[in-house]
Amino acid sequence: MAKKMFHFIVLIRALAAMIITNAHYTGVYPTDLIANGGLLGDVLFFAVSGFCLASTNGSFGKWYLKRFFRIYIPTWVMTLIYIALGVYVLTGWQDFVEFFVWPTHWHFVASIIILYVPLFLFLNM
């Protein structure tokens, strides 16, 4: 039963990611009507994430690092791809810090990393 639930959660999470990604394709499709559904994807993603985050087995450090790298590694990979494609240009060490150390360029990444701390405390009350 647990294995089926895991597969269902992964399926819903993948569906949410596809819907959210699709919503960012305005201006790419022949009509922007095709690039919709972002709010539905957000709702699905946050519901699934909340369900998955509720399991806080172990210490704070282990739990936090798992989530830290789960967010930062894809951010770093995509940033490197955008730099290689010439979308982003690093002009100095400040840009490097902004994109790779504390990515204020993506406010939501920094917000999520900070909000994990009170979430862990709340879930373990």
Short mmCIF file of C-alpha atoms in Angstrom, two decimals, residues 3 18 26-27 34 44 48 57-58 79 82 84 92 103 110:
data_model
loop_
_atom_site.label_atom_id
_atom_site.label_comp_id
_atom_site.label_asym_id
_atom_site.label_seq_id
_atom_site.Cartn_x
_atom_site.Cartn_y
_atom_site.Cartn_z
CA LYS A 3 4.53 1.79 -2.42
CA MET A 18 4.29 20.01 -15.93
CA THR A 26 3.22 32.53 -22.62
CA GLY A 27 4.62 34.03 -25.79
CA ILE A 34 -2.56 27.15 -24.18
CA LEU A 44 -1.27 20.49 -6.43
CA VAL A 48 1.86 17.24 -2.25
CA ASN A 57 11.88 11.75 11.09
CA GLY A 58 15.36 12.43 12.37
CA THR A 79 21.79 28.48 -13.58
CA TYR A 82 21.52 29.46 -18.55
CA ALA A 84 26.27 28.30 -20.86
CA GLY A 92 31.88 39.66 -11.01
CA PRO A 103 20.17 33.16 -4.84
CA ALA A 110 15.66 32.05 -0.39
#
